[in-house]
Coordinates of N, CA and C in Angstrom, one line a residue:
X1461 N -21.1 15.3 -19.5 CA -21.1 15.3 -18.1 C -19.8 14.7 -17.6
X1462 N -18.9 15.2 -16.5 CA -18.2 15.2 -16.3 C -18.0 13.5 -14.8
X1463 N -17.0 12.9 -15.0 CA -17.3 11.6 -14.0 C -16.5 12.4 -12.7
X1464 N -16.9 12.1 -11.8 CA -16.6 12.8 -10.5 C -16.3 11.1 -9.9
X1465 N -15.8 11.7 -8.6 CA -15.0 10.9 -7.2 C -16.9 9.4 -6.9
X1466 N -17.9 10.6 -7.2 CA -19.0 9.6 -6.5 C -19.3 8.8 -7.4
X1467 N -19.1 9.0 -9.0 CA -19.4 7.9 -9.8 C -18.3 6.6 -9.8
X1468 N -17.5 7.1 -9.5 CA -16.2 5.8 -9.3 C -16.4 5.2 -7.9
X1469 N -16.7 5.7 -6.7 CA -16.1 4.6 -5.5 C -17.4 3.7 -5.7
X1470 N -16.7 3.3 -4.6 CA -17.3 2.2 -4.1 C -17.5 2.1 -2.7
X1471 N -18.8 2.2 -2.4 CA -19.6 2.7 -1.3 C -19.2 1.8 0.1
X1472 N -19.3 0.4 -0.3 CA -19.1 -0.4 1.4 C -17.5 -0.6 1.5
X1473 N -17.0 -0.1 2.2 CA -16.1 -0.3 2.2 C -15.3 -0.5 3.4
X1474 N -14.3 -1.7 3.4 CA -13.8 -2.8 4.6 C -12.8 -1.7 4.9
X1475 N -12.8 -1.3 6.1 CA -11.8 -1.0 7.0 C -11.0 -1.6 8.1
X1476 N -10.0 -1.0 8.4 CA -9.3 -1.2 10.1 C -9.5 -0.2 11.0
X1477 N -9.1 -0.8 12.3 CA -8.6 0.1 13.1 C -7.4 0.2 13.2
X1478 N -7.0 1.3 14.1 CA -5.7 1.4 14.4 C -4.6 0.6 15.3
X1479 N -6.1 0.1 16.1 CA -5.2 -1.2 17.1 C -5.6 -2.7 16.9
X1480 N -6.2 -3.0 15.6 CA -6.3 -4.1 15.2 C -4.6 -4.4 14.9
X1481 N -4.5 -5.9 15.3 CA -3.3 -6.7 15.3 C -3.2 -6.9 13.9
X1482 N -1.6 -6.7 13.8 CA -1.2 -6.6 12.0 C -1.4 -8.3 11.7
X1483 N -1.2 -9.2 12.6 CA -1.8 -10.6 12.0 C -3.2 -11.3 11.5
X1484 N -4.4 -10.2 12.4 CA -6.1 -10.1 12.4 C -5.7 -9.3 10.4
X1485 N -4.8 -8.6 10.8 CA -5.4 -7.6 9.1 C -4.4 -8.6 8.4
X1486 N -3.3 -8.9 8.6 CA -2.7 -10.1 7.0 C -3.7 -10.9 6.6
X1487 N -4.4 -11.8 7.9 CA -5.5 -12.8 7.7 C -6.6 -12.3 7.0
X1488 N -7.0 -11.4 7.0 CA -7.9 -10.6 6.3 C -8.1 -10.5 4.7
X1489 N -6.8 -9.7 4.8 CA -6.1 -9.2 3.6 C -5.7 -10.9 2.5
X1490 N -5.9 -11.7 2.9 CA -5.5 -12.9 2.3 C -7.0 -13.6 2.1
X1491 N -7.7 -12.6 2.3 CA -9.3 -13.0 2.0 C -9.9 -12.8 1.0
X1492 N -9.4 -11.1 1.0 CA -10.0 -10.1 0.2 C -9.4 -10.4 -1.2
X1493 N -9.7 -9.7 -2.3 CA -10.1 -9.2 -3.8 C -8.9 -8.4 -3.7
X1494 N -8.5 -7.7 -3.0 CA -8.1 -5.8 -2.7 C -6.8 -6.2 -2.1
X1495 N -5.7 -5.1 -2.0 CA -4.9 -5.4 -1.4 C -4.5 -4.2 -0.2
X1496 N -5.3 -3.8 0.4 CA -5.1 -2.5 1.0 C -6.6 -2.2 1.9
X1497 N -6.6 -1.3 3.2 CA -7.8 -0.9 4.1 C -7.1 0.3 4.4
X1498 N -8.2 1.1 4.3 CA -8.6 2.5 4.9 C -8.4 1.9 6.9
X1499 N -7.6 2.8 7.2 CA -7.7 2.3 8.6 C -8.2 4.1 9.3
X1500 N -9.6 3.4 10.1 CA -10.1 4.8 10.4 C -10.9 4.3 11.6
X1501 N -10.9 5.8 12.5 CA -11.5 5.7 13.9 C -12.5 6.6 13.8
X1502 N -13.6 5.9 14.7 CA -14.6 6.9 14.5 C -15.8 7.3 13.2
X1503 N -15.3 6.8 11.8 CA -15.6 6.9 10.5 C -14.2 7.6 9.9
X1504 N -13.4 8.4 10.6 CA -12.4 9.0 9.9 C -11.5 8.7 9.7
X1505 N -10.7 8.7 8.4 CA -9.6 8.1 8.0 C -7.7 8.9 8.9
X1506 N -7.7 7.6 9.0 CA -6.3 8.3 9.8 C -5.2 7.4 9.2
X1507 N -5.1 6.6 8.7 CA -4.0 6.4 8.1 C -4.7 5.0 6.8
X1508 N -3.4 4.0 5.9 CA -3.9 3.4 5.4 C -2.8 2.2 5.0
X1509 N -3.4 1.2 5.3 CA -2.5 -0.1 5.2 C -2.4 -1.1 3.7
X1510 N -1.8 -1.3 3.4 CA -1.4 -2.6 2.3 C -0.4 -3.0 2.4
X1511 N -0.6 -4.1 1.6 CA 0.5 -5.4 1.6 C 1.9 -4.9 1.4
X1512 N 2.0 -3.7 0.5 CA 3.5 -3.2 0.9 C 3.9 -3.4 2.1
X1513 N 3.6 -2.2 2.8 CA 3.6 -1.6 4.0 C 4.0 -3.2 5.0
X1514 N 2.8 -3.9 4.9 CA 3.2 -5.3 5.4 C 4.6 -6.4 5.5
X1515 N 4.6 -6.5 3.8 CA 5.7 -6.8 3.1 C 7.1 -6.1 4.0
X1516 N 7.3 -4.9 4.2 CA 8.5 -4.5 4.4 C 8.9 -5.0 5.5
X1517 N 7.7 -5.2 6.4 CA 8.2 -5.8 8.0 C 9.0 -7.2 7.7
X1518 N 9.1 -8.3 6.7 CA 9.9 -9.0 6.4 C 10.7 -9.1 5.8
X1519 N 11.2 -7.9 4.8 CA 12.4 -7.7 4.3 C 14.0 -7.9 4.6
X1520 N 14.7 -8.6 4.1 CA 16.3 -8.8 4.7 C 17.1 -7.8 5.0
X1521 N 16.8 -7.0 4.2 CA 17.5 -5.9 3.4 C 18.6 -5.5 5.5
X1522 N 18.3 -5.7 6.6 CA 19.0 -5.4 7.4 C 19.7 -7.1 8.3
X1523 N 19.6 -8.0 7.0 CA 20.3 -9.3 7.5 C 21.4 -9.5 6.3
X1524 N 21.6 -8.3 5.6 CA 22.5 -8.7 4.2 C 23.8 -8.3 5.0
X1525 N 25.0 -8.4 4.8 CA 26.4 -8.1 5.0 C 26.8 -7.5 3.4
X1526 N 27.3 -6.5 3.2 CA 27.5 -6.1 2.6 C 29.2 -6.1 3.1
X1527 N 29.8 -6.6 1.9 CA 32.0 -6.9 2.1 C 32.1 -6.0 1.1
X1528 N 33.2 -5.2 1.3 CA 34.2 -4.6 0.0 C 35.4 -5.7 -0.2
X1529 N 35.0 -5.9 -1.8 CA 36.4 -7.0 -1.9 C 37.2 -5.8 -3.4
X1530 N 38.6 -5.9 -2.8 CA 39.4 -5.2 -4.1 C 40.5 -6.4 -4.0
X1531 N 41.3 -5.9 -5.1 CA 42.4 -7.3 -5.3 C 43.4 -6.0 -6.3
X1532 N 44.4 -5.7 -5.1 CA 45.7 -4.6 -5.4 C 46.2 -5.4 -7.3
X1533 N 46.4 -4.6 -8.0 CA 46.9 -2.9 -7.8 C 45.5 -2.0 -8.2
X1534 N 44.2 -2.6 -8.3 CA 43.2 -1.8 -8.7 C 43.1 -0.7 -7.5
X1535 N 42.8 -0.2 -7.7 CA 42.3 1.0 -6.6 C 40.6 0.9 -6.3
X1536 N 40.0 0.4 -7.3 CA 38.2 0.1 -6.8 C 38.1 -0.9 -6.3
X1537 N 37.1 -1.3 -5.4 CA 36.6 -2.3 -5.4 C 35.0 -2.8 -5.3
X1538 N 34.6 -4.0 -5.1 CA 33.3 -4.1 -5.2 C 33.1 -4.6 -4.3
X1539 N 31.4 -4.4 -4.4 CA 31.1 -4.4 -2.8 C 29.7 -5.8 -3.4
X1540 N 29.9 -6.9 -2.2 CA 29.2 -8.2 -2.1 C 28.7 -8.3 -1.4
X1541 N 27.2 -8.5 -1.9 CA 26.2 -9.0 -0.2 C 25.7 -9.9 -0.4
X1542 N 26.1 -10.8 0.9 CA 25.8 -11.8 1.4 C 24.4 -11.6 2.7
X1543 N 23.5 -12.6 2.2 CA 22.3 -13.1 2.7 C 22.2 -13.7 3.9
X1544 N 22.3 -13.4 5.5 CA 22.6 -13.7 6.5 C 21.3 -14.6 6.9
X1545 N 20.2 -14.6 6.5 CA 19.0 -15.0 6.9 C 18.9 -16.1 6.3
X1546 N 17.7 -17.2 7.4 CA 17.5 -18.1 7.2 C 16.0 -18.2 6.7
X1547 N 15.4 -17.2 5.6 CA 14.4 -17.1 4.9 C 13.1 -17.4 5.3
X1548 N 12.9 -18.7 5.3 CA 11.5 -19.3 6.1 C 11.5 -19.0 7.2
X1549 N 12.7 -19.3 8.1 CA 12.5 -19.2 9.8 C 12.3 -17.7 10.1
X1550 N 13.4 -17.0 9.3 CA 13.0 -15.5 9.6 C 12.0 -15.4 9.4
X1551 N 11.2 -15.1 8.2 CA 10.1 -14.6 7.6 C 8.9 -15.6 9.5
X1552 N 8.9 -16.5 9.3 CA 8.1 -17.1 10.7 C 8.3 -16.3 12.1
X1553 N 9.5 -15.8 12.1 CA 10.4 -15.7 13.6 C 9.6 -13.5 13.3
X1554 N 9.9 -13.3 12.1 CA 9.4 -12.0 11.8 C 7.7 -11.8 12.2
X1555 N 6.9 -12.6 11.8 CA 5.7 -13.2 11.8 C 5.0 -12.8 13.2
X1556 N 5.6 -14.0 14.1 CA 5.4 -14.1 15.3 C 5.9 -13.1 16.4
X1557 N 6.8 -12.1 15.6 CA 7.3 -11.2 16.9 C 6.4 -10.0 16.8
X1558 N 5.9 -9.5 15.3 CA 4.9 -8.6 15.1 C 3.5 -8.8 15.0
X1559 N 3.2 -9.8 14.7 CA 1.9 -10.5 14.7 C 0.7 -10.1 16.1
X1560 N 1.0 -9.5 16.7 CA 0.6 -8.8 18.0 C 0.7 -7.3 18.0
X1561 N 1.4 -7.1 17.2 CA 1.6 -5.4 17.2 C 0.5 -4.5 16.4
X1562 N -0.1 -3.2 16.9 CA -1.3 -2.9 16.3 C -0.7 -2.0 14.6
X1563 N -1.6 -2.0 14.0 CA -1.2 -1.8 12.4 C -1.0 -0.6 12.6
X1564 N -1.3 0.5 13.5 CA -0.9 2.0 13.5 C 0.7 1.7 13.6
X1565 N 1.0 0.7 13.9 CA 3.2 0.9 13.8 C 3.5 0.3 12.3
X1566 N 2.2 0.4 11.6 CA 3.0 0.0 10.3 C 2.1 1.0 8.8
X1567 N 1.2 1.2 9.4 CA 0.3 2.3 8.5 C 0.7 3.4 7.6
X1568 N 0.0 3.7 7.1 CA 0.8 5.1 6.4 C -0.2 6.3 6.9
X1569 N 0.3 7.1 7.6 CA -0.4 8.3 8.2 C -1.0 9.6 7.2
X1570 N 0.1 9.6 6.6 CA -0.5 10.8 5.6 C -1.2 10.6 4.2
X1571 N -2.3 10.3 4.1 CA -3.1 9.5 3.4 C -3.5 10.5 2.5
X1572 N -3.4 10.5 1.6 CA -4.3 11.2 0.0 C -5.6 10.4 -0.5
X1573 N -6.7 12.0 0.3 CA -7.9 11.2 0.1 C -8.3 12.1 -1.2
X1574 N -9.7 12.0 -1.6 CA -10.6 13.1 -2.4 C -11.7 13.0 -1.7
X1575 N -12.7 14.2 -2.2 CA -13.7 14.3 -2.2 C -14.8 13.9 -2.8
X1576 N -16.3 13.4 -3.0 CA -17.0 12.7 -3.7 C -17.4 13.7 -5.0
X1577 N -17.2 14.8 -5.2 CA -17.4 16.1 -6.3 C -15.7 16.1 -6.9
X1578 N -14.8 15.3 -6.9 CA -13.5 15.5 -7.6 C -14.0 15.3 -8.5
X1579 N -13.2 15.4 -10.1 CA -13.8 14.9 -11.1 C -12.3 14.0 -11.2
X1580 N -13.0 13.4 -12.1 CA -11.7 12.0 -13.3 C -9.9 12.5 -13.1
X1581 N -10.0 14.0 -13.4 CA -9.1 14.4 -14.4 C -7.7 14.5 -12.4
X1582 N -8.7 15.3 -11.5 CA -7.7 14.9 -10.5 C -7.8 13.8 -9.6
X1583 N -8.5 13.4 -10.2 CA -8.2 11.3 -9.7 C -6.9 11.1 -10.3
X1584 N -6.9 11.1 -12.1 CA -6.3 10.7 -12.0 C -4.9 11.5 -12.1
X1585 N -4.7 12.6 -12.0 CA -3.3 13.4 -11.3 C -2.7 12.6 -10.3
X1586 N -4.0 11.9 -9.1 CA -3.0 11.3 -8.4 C -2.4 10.3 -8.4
X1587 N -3.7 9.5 -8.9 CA -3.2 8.1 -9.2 C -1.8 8.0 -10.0
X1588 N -1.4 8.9 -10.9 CA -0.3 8.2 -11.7 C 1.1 9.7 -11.3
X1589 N 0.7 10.0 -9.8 CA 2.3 10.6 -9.1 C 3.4 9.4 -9.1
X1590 N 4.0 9.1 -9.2 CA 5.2 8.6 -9.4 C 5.8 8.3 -7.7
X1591 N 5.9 9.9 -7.4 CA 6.4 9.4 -5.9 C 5.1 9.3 -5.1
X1592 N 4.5 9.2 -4.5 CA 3.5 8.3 -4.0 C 2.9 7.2 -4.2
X1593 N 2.7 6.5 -5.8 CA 2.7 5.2 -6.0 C 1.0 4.9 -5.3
X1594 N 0.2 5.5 -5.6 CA -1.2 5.0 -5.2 C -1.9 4.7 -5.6
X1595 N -2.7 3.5 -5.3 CA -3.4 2.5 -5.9 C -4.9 2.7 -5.3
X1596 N -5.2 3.3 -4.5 CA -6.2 3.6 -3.7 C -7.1 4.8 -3.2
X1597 N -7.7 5.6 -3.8 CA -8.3 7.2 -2.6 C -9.6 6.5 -2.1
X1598 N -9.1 6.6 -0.5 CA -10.6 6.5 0.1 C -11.1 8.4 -0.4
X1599 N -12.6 8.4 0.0 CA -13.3 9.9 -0.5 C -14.2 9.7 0.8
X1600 N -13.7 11.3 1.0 CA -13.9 11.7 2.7 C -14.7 12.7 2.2
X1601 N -16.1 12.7 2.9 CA -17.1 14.0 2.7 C -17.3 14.4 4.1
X1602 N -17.6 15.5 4.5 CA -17.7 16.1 5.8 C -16.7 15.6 7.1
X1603 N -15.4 15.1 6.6 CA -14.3 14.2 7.7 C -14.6 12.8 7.4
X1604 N -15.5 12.4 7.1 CA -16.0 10.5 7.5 C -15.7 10.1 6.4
X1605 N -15.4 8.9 5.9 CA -15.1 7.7 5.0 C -16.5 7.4 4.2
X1606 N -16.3 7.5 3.1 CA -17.9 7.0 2.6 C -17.5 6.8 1.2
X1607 N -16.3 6.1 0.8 CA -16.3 5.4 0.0 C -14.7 5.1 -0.2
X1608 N -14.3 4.3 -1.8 CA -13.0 4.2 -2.1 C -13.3 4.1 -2.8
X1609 N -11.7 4.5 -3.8 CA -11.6 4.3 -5.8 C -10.8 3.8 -5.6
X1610 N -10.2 2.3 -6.4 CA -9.1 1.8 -6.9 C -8.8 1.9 -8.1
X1611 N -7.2 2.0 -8.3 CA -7.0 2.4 -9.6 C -7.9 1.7 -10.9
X1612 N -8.4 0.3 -10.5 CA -9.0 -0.1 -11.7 C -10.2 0.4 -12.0
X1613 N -10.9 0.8 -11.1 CA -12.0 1.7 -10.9 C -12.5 2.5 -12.0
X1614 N -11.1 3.7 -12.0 CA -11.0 4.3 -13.0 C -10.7 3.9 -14.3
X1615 N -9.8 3.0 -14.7 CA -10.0 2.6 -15.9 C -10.4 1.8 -16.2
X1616 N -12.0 0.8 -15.8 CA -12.9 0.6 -16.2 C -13.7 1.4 -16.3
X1617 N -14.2 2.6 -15.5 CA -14.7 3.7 -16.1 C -14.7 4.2 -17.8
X1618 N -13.2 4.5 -17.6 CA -12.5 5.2 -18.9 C -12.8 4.2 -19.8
X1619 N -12.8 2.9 -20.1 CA -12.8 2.1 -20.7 C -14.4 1.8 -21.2
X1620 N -15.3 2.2 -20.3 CA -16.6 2.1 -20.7 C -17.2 3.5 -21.5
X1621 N -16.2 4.3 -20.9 CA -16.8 5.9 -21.3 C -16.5 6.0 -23.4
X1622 N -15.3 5.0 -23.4 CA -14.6 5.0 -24.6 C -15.8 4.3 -25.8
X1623 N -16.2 3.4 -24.8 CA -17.1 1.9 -25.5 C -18.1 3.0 -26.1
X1624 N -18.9 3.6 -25.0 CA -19.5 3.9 -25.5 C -19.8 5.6 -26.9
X1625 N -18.9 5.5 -27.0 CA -18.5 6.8 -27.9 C -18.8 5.9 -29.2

């Protein structure tokens, strides 16, 4: 017998909305087990949030100065980045400017769900895409939300399917 989408999720499952404040879901998310919500209106999933996604709203990567230094007669030179930011204050000053903003400005819209009849084998196709990088299928039956798989999901699955052979 084959393991399908409905033997892996996991039925209750914590959501967002789309205009819950990205500081209501960090505080959340610093509660939970999990690192990521199905953010859905209605029962339906419309996009989905994790710590990445969070994470990047503090990243430096646009407080770096990047210099070209050469030193004649080379013809190349190298290029030096310097860290403009004041780390803690940013990351606080970052905090407090978005901390109000609803998580649909930071979500991911095009969400790769399944169905509760997938089996294992296109779980896990997706789970180990490379460019997508997902750790998570909520599983949409008739449009609505009625469960999630996380990657460990599955390989506690696999791991029990093995035991028991």
């Amino acid at each position: 017998m084959a393991i399908t989408a409905r033997d892996l999720m996991t039925n209750d499952v914590e959501t967002v909305a789309p205009d819950d404040e990205i500081g209501e879901v960090l505080t959340r998310l610093a509660r939970v087990q999990f690192n990521g919500f199905p953010v859905t209106e209605d029962g339906e999933v419309v996009g989905i949030v994790t710590q990445h996604d969070l994470v990047h709203m503090f990243q430096p990567s646009d407080r770096t100065l990047w210099i070209p230094i050469g030193f004649p007669p080379f013809l190349e030179s190298l290029e030096y980045g310097f860290d403009l930011s004041w780390d803690e204050l940013d990351t606080s000053l970052d905090l407090a400017k978005n901390a109000g903003k609803p998580i649909r400005s930071v979500m991911t819209e095009d969400v790769v769900t399944v169905t509760p009849d997938d089996d294992i084998d296109h779980i896990l196709d997706l789970l180990v895409d490379t460019e997508r990088d997902i750790n998570r299928l909520p599983v949409v039956e008739d449009g609505k939300l009625v469960g999630i798989i996380a990657r460990q999901d599955v390989l506690r699955a696999l791991r029990d399917e093995r035991r028991e052979e």
